Tab-separated table of C-alpha atoms in Angstrom:
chain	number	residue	atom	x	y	z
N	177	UNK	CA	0.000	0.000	0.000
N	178	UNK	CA	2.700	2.506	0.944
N	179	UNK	CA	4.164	1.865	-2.705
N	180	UNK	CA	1.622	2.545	-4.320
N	181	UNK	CA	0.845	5.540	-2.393
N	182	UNK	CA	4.828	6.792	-3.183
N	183	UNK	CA	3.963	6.143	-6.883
N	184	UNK	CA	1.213	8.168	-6.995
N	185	UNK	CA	2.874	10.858	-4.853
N	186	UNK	CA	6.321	10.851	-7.353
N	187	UNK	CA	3.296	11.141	-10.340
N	188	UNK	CA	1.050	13.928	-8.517
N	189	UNK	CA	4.519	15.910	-7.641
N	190	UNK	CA	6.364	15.778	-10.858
N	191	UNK	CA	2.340	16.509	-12.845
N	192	UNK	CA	2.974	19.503	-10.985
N	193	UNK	CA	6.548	20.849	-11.992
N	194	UNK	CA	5.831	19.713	-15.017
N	195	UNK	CA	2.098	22.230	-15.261
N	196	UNK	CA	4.781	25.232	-14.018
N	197	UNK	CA	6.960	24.536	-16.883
N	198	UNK	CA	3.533	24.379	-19.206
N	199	UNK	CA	1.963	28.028	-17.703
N	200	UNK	CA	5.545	29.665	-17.534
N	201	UNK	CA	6.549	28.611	-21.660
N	202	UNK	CA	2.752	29.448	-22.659
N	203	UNK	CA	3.316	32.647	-21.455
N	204	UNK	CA	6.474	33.082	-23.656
N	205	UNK	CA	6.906	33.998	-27.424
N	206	UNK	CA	10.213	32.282	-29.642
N	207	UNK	CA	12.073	35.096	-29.052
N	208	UNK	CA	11.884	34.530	-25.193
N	209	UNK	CA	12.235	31.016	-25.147
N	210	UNK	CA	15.531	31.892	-27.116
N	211	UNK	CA	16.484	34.264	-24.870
N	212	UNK	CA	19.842	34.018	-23.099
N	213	UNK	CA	21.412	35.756	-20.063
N	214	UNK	CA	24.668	37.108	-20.502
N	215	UNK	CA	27.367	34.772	-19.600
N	216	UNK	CA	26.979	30.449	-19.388
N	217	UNK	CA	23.322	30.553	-18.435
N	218	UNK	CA	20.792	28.383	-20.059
N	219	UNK	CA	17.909	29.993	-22.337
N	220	UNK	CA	14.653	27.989	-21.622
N	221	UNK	CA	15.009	26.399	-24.471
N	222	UNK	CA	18.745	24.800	-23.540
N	223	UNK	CA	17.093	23.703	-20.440
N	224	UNK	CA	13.998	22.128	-22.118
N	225	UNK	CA	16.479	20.467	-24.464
N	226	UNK	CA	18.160	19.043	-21.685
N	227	UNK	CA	15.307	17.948	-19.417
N	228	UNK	CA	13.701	16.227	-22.573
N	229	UNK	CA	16.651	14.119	-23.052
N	230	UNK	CA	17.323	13.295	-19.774
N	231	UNK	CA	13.916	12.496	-19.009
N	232	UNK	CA	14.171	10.146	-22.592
N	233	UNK	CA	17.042	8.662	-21.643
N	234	UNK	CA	16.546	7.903	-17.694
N	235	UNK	CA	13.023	6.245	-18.328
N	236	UNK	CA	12.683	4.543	-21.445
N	237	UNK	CA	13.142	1.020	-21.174
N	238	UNK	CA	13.629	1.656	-17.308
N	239	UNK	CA	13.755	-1.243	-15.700
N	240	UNK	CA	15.871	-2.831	-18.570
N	241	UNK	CA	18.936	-0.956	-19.553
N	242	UNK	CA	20.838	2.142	-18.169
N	243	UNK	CA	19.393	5.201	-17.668
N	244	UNK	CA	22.435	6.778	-19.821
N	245	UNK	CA	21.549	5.440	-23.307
N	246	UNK	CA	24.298	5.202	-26.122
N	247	UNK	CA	22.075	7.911	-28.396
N	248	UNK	CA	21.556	10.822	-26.120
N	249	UNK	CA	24.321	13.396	-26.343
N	250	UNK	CA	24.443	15.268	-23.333
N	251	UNK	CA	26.640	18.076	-23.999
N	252	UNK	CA	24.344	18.803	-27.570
N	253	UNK	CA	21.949	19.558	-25.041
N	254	UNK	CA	23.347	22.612	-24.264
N	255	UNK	CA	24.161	23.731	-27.769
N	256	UNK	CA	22.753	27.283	-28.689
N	257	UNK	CA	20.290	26.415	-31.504
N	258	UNK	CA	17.328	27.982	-33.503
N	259	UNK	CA	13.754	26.672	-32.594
N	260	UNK	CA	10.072	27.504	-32.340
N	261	UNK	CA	8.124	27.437	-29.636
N	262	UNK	CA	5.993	24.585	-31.187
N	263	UNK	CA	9.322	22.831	-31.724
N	264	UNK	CA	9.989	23.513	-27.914
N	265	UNK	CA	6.449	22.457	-26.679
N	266	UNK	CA	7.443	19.165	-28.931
N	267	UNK	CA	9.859	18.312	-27.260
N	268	UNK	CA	9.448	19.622	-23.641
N	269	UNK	CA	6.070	17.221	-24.156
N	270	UNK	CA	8.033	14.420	-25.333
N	271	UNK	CA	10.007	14.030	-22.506
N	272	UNK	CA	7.455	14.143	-19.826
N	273	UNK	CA	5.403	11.571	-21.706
N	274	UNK	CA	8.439	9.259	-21.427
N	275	UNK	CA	8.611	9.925	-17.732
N	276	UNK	CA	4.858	10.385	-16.590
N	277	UNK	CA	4.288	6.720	-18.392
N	278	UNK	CA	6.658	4.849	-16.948
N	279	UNK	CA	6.521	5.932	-13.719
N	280	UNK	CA	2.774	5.129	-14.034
N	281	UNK	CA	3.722	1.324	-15.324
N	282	UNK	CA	5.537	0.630	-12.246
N	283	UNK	CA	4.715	-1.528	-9.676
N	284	UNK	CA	4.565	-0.972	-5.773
N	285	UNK	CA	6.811	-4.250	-6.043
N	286	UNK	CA	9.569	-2.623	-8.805
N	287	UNK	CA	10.578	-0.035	-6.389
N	288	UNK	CA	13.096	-2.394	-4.718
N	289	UNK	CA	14.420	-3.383	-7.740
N	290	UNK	CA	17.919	-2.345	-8.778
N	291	UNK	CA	18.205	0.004	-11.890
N	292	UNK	CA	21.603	1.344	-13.640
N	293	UNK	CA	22.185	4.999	-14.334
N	294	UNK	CA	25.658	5.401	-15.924
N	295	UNK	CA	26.630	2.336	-14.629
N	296	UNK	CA	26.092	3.020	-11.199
N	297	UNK	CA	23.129	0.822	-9.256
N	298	UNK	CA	20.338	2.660	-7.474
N	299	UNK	CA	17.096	1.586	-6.436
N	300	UNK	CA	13.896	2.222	-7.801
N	301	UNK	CA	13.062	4.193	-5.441
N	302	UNK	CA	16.383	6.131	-5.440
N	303	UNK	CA	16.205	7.149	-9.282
N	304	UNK	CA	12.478	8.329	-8.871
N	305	UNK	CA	13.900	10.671	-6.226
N	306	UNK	CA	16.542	11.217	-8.503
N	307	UNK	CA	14.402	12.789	-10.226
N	308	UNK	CA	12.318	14.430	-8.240
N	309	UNK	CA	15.024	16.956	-7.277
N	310	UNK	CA	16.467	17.371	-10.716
N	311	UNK	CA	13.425	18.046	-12.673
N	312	UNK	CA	12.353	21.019	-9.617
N	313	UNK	CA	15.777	22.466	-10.112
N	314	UNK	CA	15.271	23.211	-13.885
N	315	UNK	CA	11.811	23.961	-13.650
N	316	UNK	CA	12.801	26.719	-11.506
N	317	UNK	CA	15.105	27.809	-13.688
N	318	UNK	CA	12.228	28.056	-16.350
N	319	UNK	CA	9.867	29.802	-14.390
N	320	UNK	CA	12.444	32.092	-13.009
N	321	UNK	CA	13.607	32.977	-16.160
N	322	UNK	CA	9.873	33.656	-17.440
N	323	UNK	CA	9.374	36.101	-14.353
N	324	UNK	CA	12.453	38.210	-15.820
N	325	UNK	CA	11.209	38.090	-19.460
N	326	UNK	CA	7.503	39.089	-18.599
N	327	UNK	CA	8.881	41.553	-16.297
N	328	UNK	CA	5.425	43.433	-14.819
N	329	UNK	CA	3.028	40.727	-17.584
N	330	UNK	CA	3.906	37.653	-15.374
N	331	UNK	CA	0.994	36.317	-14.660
N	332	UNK	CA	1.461	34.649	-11.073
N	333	UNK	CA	1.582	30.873	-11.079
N	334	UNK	CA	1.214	30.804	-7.188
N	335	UNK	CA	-0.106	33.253	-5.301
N	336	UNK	CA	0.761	36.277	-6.267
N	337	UNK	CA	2.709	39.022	-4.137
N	338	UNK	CA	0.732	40.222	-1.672
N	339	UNK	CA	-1.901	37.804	-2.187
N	340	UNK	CA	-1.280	35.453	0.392
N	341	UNK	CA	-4.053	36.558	3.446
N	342	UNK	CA	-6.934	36.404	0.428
N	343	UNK	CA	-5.724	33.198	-0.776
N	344	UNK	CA	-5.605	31.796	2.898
N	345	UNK	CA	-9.153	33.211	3.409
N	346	UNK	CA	-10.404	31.320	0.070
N	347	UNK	CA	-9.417	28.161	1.386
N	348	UNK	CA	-11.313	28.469	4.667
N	349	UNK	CA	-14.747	28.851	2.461
């Protein structure tokens, strides 16, 4: 019971990140998604490119093979590159489907099993948390990276600045 209830916890949590990521590059035109800071940081589209094929490579064929898969290239990932935002939305989908649907195969009785990422064994449980703190770490960095784009146009994901007593007082009705 406490398996499945981890499963659906890992799903409902990473449903979540992944809905930030959705309202943050909706609210974005090419240009922005292009965008990059001055210096090495990521534009959201460098960091969608990389969460894609991380997410590809970590959880297809999970349980199987290593989570490190001969055809992902890593370091392409964060290769400058021209795209669309449908091209972005593409592939920022593609990756969660990977993800989402295998984590939703799995078994309360897989997550003891042992799983290879580069070669090095984890638990089932282990790579799901993996995971769960990678995917929140770029996800920030997309939403983030939104807020400075939209400047005073962000619209609020959360509650908004401010907001917090009214929201508090909504969920008391």
């Amino acid at each position: 019971m406490l398996g499945k209830i981890y499963l659906d916890s890992a799903l409902e949590r990473l449903s979540y990140y992944k809905s930030l990521g959705d309202k943050t590059i909706a609210q974005l035109d090419d240009e922005q998604l292009l965008w990059q800071p001055a210096g090495e940081p990521n534009s959201i589209y460098l960091i969608v490119k990389h969460l894609s094929g991380n997410m590809r490579s970590r959880w297809t064929d999970f349980l199987t093979s290593d989570g490190e898969k001969a055809w992902r290239n890593r370091d392409e990932e964060f290769v400058n590159g021209v795209a669309t935002k449908e091209e972005i939305i593409g592939l920022w989908n593609s990756g969660w489907k990977v993800i989402l649907d295998s984590i939703g195969s799995l078994t309360p009785e897989d997550l003891e099993k042992k799983v290879l990422i580069r070669s090095e064994p984890h638990i089932v449980i282990d790579a799901i948390n993996r995971q769960l703190m990678h995917v929140p770490y770029h996800v920030g960095q997309i939403v983030y990276l939104g807020k400075v784009l939209k400047g005073d146009k962000w619209m609020s994901l959360s509650i908004p600045k401010g907001g917090s007593q009214a929201f508090n007082d909504s969920m008391m009705k």
